Short mmCIF file of C-alpha atoms in Angstrom, two decimals:
data_model
loop_
_atom_site.label_atom_id
_atom_site.label_comp_id
_atom_site.label_asym_id
_atom_site.label_seq_id
_atom_site.Cartn_x
_atom_site.Cartn_y
_atom_site.Cartn_z
CA UNK A 64 -170.43 56.68 -122.40
CA UNK A 65 -170.71 59.70 -119.95
CA UNK A 66 -172.09 62.77 -121.20
CA UNK A 67 -171.52 66.47 -119.36
CA UNK A 68 -175.08 67.49 -120.89
CA UNK A 69 -177.48 66.84 -123.15
CA UNK A 70 -176.01 68.93 -126.15
CA UNK A 71 -172.51 66.66 -125.75
CA UNK A 72 -174.74 63.27 -126.58
CA UNK A 73 -173.25 61.97 -129.90
CA UNK A 74 -176.07 60.65 -131.97
CA UNK A 75 -176.25 56.53 -132.55
CA UNK A 76 -175.08 56.10 -136.16
CA UNK A 77 -172.55 58.96 -135.57
CA UNK A 78 -170.87 57.60 -132.28
CA UNK A 79 -170.66 53.91 -134.42
CA UNK A 80 -168.88 55.68 -137.14
CA UNK A 81 -166.61 57.51 -134.71
CA UNK A 82 -165.94 54.04 -133.39
CA UNK A 83 -164.79 52.92 -137.08
CA UNK A 84 -162.03 55.59 -137.21
CA UNK A 85 -160.40 54.83 -134.06
CA UNK A 86 -157.41 52.53 -133.63
CA UNK A 87 -157.76 48.93 -132.60
CA UNK A 88 -158.60 48.62 -128.61
CA UNK A 89 -160.03 52.49 -128.11
CA UNK A 90 -163.57 53.69 -127.36
CA UNK A 91 -165.21 56.87 -126.93
CA UNK A 92 -165.38 57.57 -122.96
CA UNK A 93 -167.21 60.65 -123.03
CA UNK A 94 -167.95 64.07 -124.58
CA UNK A 95 -168.34 67.59 -123.78
CA UNK A 96 -170.24 70.40 -125.95
CA UNK A 97 -167.73 73.28 -127.05
CA UNK A 98 -169.75 76.45 -127.39
CA UNK A 99 -168.70 79.22 -129.30
CA UNK A 100 -169.91 78.43 -132.80
CA UNK A 101 -172.58 79.48 -134.81
CA UNK A 102 -173.42 76.83 -137.59
CA UNK A 103 -171.96 73.63 -136.27
CA UNK A 104 -172.42 71.48 -133.40
CA UNK A 105 -168.99 70.89 -131.60
CA UNK A 106 -168.01 68.08 -129.56
CA UNK A 107 -164.77 67.01 -127.69
CA UNK A 108 -164.36 63.55 -127.32
CA UNK A 109 -162.59 61.70 -124.98
CA UNK A 110 -160.87 58.32 -126.50
CA UNK A 111 -159.76 55.71 -124.02
CA UNK A 112 -156.80 53.20 -125.30
CA UNK A 113 -156.93 49.61 -124.23
CA UNK A 114 -153.91 50.31 -121.59
CA UNK A 115 -155.72 53.05 -119.65
CA UNK A 116 -154.09 56.16 -121.71
CA UNK A 117 -156.56 58.79 -123.05
CA UNK A 118 -156.28 61.11 -126.15
CA UNK A 119 -159.05 63.48 -127.36
CA UNK A 120 -160.63 64.29 -130.98
CA UNK A 121 -163.32 66.77 -131.73
CA UNK A 122 -166.26 66.09 -133.67
CA UNK A 123 -168.25 68.75 -136.29
CA UNK A 124 -171.39 68.14 -136.93
CA UNK A 125 -173.64 70.24 -139.47
CA UNK A 126 -177.50 69.97 -138.82
CA UNK A 127 -179.61 71.32 -141.43
CA UNK A 128 -177.20 73.24 -142.96
CA UNK A 129 -177.60 74.08 -146.81
CA UNK A 130 -173.86 73.95 -147.50
CA UNK A 131 -172.51 71.56 -145.46
CA UNK A 132 -171.48 69.02 -147.78
CA UNK A 133 -169.20 71.85 -149.56
CA UNK A 134 -168.20 73.31 -146.00
CA UNK A 135 -166.63 69.72 -144.87
CA UNK A 136 -165.22 68.92 -147.97
CA UNK A 137 -163.30 72.05 -147.85
CA UNK A 138 -162.18 71.75 -144.31
CA UNK A 139 -161.06 68.28 -144.98
CA UNK A 140 -158.94 69.42 -147.90
CA UNK A 141 -157.44 72.30 -146.01
CA UNK A 142 -156.65 70.06 -143.29
CA UNK A 143 -154.56 67.72 -145.23
CA UNK A 144 -153.09 70.71 -147.02
CA UNK A 145 -151.81 71.92 -143.87
CA UNK A 146 -150.36 68.83 -142.41
CA UNK A 147 -146.46 69.53 -142.22
CA UNK A 148 -146.54 73.21 -143.35
CA UNK A 149 -145.87 74.75 -139.92
CA UNK A 150 -149.35 76.44 -139.65
CA UNK A 151 -150.95 75.00 -136.61
CA UNK A 152 -154.05 73.18 -137.46
CA UNK A 153 -156.31 69.87 -136.61
CA UNK A 154 -155.28 66.99 -137.97
CA UNK A 155 -157.88 65.40 -140.32
CA UNK A 156 -159.06 62.16 -139.06
CA UNK A 157 -162.30 60.97 -141.11
CA UNK A 158 -165.11 63.19 -142.55
CA UNK A 159 -168.71 62.45 -143.87
CA UNK A 160 -169.84 65.43 -145.81
CA UNK A 161 -172.69 64.03 -147.24
CA UNK A 162 -174.05 62.50 -144.29
CA UNK A 163 -173.62 58.81 -145.61
CA UNK A 164 -173.12 57.02 -142.55
CA UNK A 165 -173.63 59.61 -139.75
CA UNK A 166 -177.33 61.02 -138.80
CA UNK A 167 -175.73 64.52 -140.45
CA UNK A 168 -172.67 65.27 -142.33
CA UNK A 169 -169.73 65.20 -139.67
CA UNK A 170 -166.23 65.55 -139.57
CA UNK A 171 -163.71 64.07 -136.85
CA UNK A 172 -160.21 65.85 -136.20
CA UNK A 173 -157.35 66.08 -133.37
CA UNK A 174 -157.98 68.15 -130.78
CA UNK A 175 -155.59 70.97 -130.11
CA UNK A 176 -153.95 72.88 -126.68
CA UNK A 177 -155.24 76.36 -126.28
CA UNK A 178 -158.30 78.34 -126.17
CA UNK A 179 -159.78 81.46 -128.17
CA UNK A 180 -158.75 84.69 -125.91
CA UNK A 181 -161.67 87.25 -126.61
CA UNK A 182 -160.86 89.81 -123.64
CA UNK A 183 -158.85 93.11 -124.00
CA UNK A 184 -156.10 92.02 -121.40
CA UNK A 185 -153.21 91.37 -123.52
CA UNK A 186 -154.76 92.56 -126.94
CA UNK A 187 -151.43 94.71 -127.87
CA UNK A 188 -149.25 91.61 -127.62
CA UNK A 189 -152.10 89.23 -129.52
CA UNK A 190 -152.64 91.40 -132.87
CA UNK A 191 -149.07 90.94 -134.41
CA UNK A 192 -149.16 87.38 -133.64
CA UNK A 193 -152.32 87.49 -135.49
CA UNK A 194 -151.03 89.23 -138.31
CA UNK A 195 -147.97 86.72 -138.43
CA UNK A 196 -150.20 83.84 -138.50
CA UNK A 197 -152.41 85.30 -141.28
CA UNK A 198 -149.21 86.23 -143.19
CA UNK A 199 -148.18 82.74 -142.87
CA UNK A 200 -151.52 81.34 -143.91
CA UNK A 201 -151.64 83.34 -147.18
CA UNK A 202 -148.16 82.14 -148.22
CA UNK A 203 -149.38 78.61 -148.91
CA UNK A 204 -149.84 77.49 -151.93
CA UNK A 205 -151.85 74.70 -152.70
CA UNK A 206 -151.54 72.15 -155.95
CA UNK A 207 -155.31 72.17 -156.11
CA UNK A 208 -156.78 76.01 -155.18
CA UNK A 209 -160.18 75.98 -153.42
CA UNK A 210 -163.05 77.76 -154.88
CA UNK A 211 -163.15 81.52 -154.90
CA UNK A 212 -164.82 84.14 -152.98
CA UNK A 213 -168.64 84.30 -152.99
CA UNK A 214 -170.96 87.14 -151.21
CA UNK A 215 -174.45 87.32 -150.58
CA UNK A 216 -174.17 90.89 -149.40
CA UNK A 217 -175.37 93.92 -151.91
CA UNK A 218 -176.07 97.38 -151.38
CA UNK A 219 -179.82 96.23 -150.84
CA UNK A 220 -179.25 93.66 -148.08
CA UNK A 221 -177.29 96.07 -145.70
CA UNK A 222 -179.28 97.02 -142.25
CA UNK A 223 -178.23 100.37 -141.03
CA UNK A 224 -178.30 100.40 -137.28
CA UNK A 225 -180.74 102.48 -135.62
CA UNK A 226 -179.03 105.97 -135.01
CA UNK A 227 -176.17 105.30 -137.07
CA UNK A 228 -174.49 108.03 -139.19
CA UNK A 229 -176.63 108.21 -142.05
CA UNK A 230 -174.00 109.71 -144.26
CA UNK A 231 -171.06 107.46 -143.67
CA UNK A 232 -173.23 104.23 -144.20
CA UNK A 233 -174.51 105.90 -147.25
CA UNK A 234 -170.49 106.56 -148.55
CA UNK A 235 -169.84 103.28 -147.84
CA UNK A 236 -172.80 101.57 -149.39
CA UNK A 237 -171.76 103.10 -152.64
CA UNK A 238 -168.47 101.67 -152.12
CA UNK A 239 -169.78 98.38 -152.66
CA UNK A 240 -171.90 99.26 -155.58
CA UNK A 241 -168.64 99.52 -157.75
CA UNK A 242 -166.74 96.24 -159.06
CA UNK A 243 -164.43 94.79 -157.13
CA UNK A 244 -160.64 95.78 -157.40
CA UNK A 245 -158.89 92.93 -159.30
CA UNK A 246 -156.31 91.63 -157.09
CA UNK A 247 -153.72 88.45 -157.22
CA UNK A 248 -155.60 85.43 -155.32
CA UNK A 249 -154.15 83.96 -152.20
CA UNK A 250 -155.13 80.92 -150.18
CA UNK A 251 -157.71 82.20 -147.12
CA UNK A 252 -158.92 80.98 -144.33
CA UNK A 253 -162.02 83.26 -144.82
CA UNK A 254 -163.16 83.22 -141.18
CA UNK A 255 -159.91 83.95 -139.49
CA UNK A 256 -160.66 86.46 -136.30
CA UNK A 257 -160.12 85.77 -132.59
CA UNK A 258 -162.84 83.24 -131.98
CA UNK A 259 -161.06 80.77 -134.47
CA UNK A 260 -157.43 81.07 -133.01
CA UNK A 261 -156.20 79.38 -130.16
CA UNK A 262 -153.91 80.68 -127.57
CA UNK A 263 -151.64 79.59 -124.83
CA UNK A 264 -151.45 82.70 -122.40
CA UNK A 265 -148.72 81.57 -119.73
CA UNK A 266 -148.87 83.63 -116.29
CA UNK A 267 -147.28 87.18 -116.11
CA UNK A 268 -143.77 86.86 -116.72
CA UNK A 269 -141.00 87.16 -119.78
CA UNK A 270 -142.92 84.63 -121.89
CA UNK A 271 -145.70 86.22 -123.92
CA UNK A 272 -148.78 84.60 -125.55
CA UNK A 273 -148.22 81.87 -128.53
CA UNK A 274 -150.42 80.56 -130.77
CA UNK A 275 -151.16 77.07 -130.65
CA UNK A 276 -153.98 76.43 -133.52
CA UNK A 277 -155.97 77.75 -136.06
CA UNK A 278 -159.66 76.02 -136.37
CA UNK A 279 -162.66 76.20 -138.62
CA UNK A 280 -161.35 75.64 -142.23
CA UNK A 281 -164.85 75.25 -143.61
CA UNK A 282 -164.46 78.63 -145.73
CA UNK A 283 -161.12 78.27 -147.20
CA UNK A 284 -161.03 80.29 -150.51
CA UNK A 285 -158.73 81.29 -153.12
CA UNK A 286 -158.89 85.44 -153.55
CA UNK A 287 -157.35 88.73 -152.90
CA UNK A 288 -155.98 88.62 -149.06
CA UNK A 289 -157.44 91.58 -148.23
CA UNK A 290 -160.55 89.90 -147.49
CA UNK A 291 -159.13 87.66 -144.64
CA UNK A 292 -157.47 91.28 -143.07
CA UNK A 293 -160.70 93.15 -143.60
CA UNK A 294 -162.80 90.29 -141.85
CA UNK A 295 -160.08 89.77 -138.83
CA UNK A 296 -160.42 93.83 -138.64
CA UNK A 297 -164.13 94.01 -138.31
CA UNK A 298 -163.92 91.27 -135.91
CA UNK A 299 -161.48 93.11 -133.93
CA UNK A 300 -163.31 96.49 -134.10
CA UNK A 301 -166.57 94.67 -132.74
CA UNK A 302 -164.84 93.15 -130.11
CA UNK A 303 -162.42 95.70 -128.89
CA UNK A 304 -163.13 99.05 -130.54
CA UNK A 305 -162.43 100.45 -134.28
CA UNK A 306 -159.03 101.57 -133.40
CA UNK A 307 -158.06 97.65 -133.51
CA UNK A 308 -159.80 97.13 -136.51
CA UNK A 309 -157.51 99.93 -138.17
CA UNK A 310 -154.36 98.80 -136.45
CA UNK A 311 -154.71 95.24 -137.47
CA UNK A 312 -154.43 95.92 -141.45
CA UNK A 313 -151.18 97.69 -140.18
CA UNK A 314 -149.87 94.77 -138.36
CA UNK A 315 -150.44 92.65 -141.32
CA UNK A 316 -148.48 95.01 -143.16
CA UNK A 317 -145.46 95.30 -140.85
CA UNK A 318 -145.39 91.39 -140.81
CA UNK A 319 -144.96 91.51 -144.62
CA UNK A 320 -148.30 90.95 -145.85
CA UNK A 321 -149.36 92.15 -149.34
CA UNK A 322 -152.67 94.05 -149.62
CA UNK A 323 -154.44 96.00 -152.55
CA UNK A 324 -151.83 98.56 -153.78
CA UNK A 325 -154.26 101.36 -153.87
CA UNK A 326 -155.88 102.31 -150.75
CA UNK A 327 -159.08 102.65 -152.05
CA UNK A 328 -158.78 99.24 -153.12
CA UNK A 329 -158.08 98.06 -149.35
CA UNK A 330 -160.99 100.43 -148.46
CA UNK A 331 -163.38 98.29 -150.93
CA UNK A 332 -162.77 95.07 -148.99
CA UNK A 333 -162.61 96.31 -145.38
CA UNK A 334 -166.32 98.30 -146.17
CA UNK A 335 -167.65 95.24 -147.98
CA UNK A 336 -166.69 93.11 -144.97
CA UNK A 337 -168.22 95.37 -142.28
CA UNK A 338 -171.16 96.04 -144.04
CA UNK A 339 -171.75 92.09 -144.16
CA UNK A 340 -171.55 92.24 -140.68
CA UNK A 341 -174.67 94.81 -140.40
CA UNK A 342 -177.20 91.63 -141.27
CA UNK A 343 -176.24 89.35 -138.49
CA UNK A 344 -174.87 91.37 -135.57
CA UNK A 345 -177.13 89.40 -133.41
CA UNK A 346 -175.81 86.45 -134.43
CA UNK A 347 -172.12 87.35 -134.10
CA UNK A 348 -172.29 88.76 -130.72
CA UNK A 349 -174.36 85.85 -128.93
CA UNK A 350 -171.46 83.49 -129.19
CA UNK A 351 -169.39 86.55 -127.66
CA UNK A 352 -171.42 86.93 -124.74
CA UNK A 353 -171.56 83.14 -123.92
CA UNK A 354 -167.79 83.32 -123.70
CA UNK A 355 -167.82 86.07 -121.08
CA UNK A 356 -168.36 88.89 -122.91
CA UNK A 357 -171.68 89.76 -121.26
CA UNK A 358 -171.68 93.56 -122.23
CA UNK A 359 -171.57 92.72 -126.07
CA UNK A 360 -175.30 93.08 -126.42
CA UNK A 361 -176.46 93.38 -129.86
CA UNK A 362 -176.89 97.14 -129.42
CA UNK A 363 -173.72 97.91 -127.97
CA UNK A 364 -172.03 96.07 -131.24
CA UNK A 365 -174.11 97.51 -133.78
CA UNK A 366 -172.59 100.91 -132.06
CA UNK A 367 -169.17 99.55 -132.47
CA UNK A 368 -170.09 98.58 -136.11
CA UNK A 369 -171.25 101.95 -136.76
CA UNK A 370 -168.26 103.72 -135.48
CA UNK A 371 -166.02 101.46 -137.31
CA UNK A 372 -167.88 102.17 -140.83
CA UNK A 373 -167.56 105.95 -139.61
CA UNK A 374 -163.67 105.70 -139.35
CA UNK A 375 -163.18 103.70 -142.40
CA UNK A 376 -165.07 106.51 -144.47
CA UNK A 377 -163.38 109.18 -142.57
CA UNK A 378 -159.88 107.60 -143.17
CA UNK A 379 -158.09 109.49 -146.45
CA UNK A 380 -158.23 107.41 -149.72
CA UNK A 381 -157.44 107.82 -153.43
CA UNK A 382 -159.55 107.03 -156.60
CA UNK A 383 -160.06 103.39 -156.45
CA UNK A 384 -157.82 101.28 -158.89
CA UNK A 385 -156.59 98.02 -159.49
CA UNK A 386 -154.09 96.05 -157.05
CA UNK A 387 -150.78 94.96 -158.24
CA UNK A 388 -150.80 91.39 -159.99
CA UNK A 389 -154.18 89.99 -161.24
CA UNK A 390 -157.09 87.70 -159.98
CA UNK A 391 -156.06 84.14 -160.39
#
């Protein structure tokens, strides 16, 4: 087996486990490290068949991650659910959520064509596609619902960026001190953002971009759709500017998505997600720089986060109320 760099090397027990999942006559020919993730090691494996053909699989490995078993179990369940639904996702090959056979908890899945697109060019065409894809995900009704949403972010854990609008941040923190709005539950990806969506972007011409896959289903949950909308909005704000975070919520509604009926209910989820990013700006910005967005330094992203929080708090809202329906 060949490897392109040291990070691509598959550990011996894991390699043996992968080999047991292959078809007769197949073997692993090579591995390539995939960059861009925060918590997992990702490798693309080239699989050779006896007749000379090849195919590709993707290996996800969690090393020293506390909730690895839960995350991989959620992803395995989600990939099984998504088969045949029309939502483009990898196919599940095998999973070892507890690391019983591999050195560390691992999941093996099919490889999808396409790539994440994080640049500003063509964003206006991609945002409606992202919104329509998220609406399709939220329309799924699994026989067995995934666990509910949890958060570790509190009013006391927020890290206010240096030079931020103190008034806007104080008001935003006050928003999450109150109880969460009660809303109808939906099947959520829970980490839906441009880095987890694969696109086929053709050369300039009449054919526009299309989504070829949605990846990283380790945080699937059952809670209000606003959680996913808010998370993608924050990512778009930090990648491209606050106006795009605000625009995504509109695009989701235009695509048929249902959010909290009360504007202040929607504000709660947007603010909660944005404030959660304050604790890990350096973690989320590093993969973006590695992907070619060198200008997205930690400081630059902090300034965009401040601008987004300020924009959210400047938007008109009504007294906080309940969504239509109930949380399930």
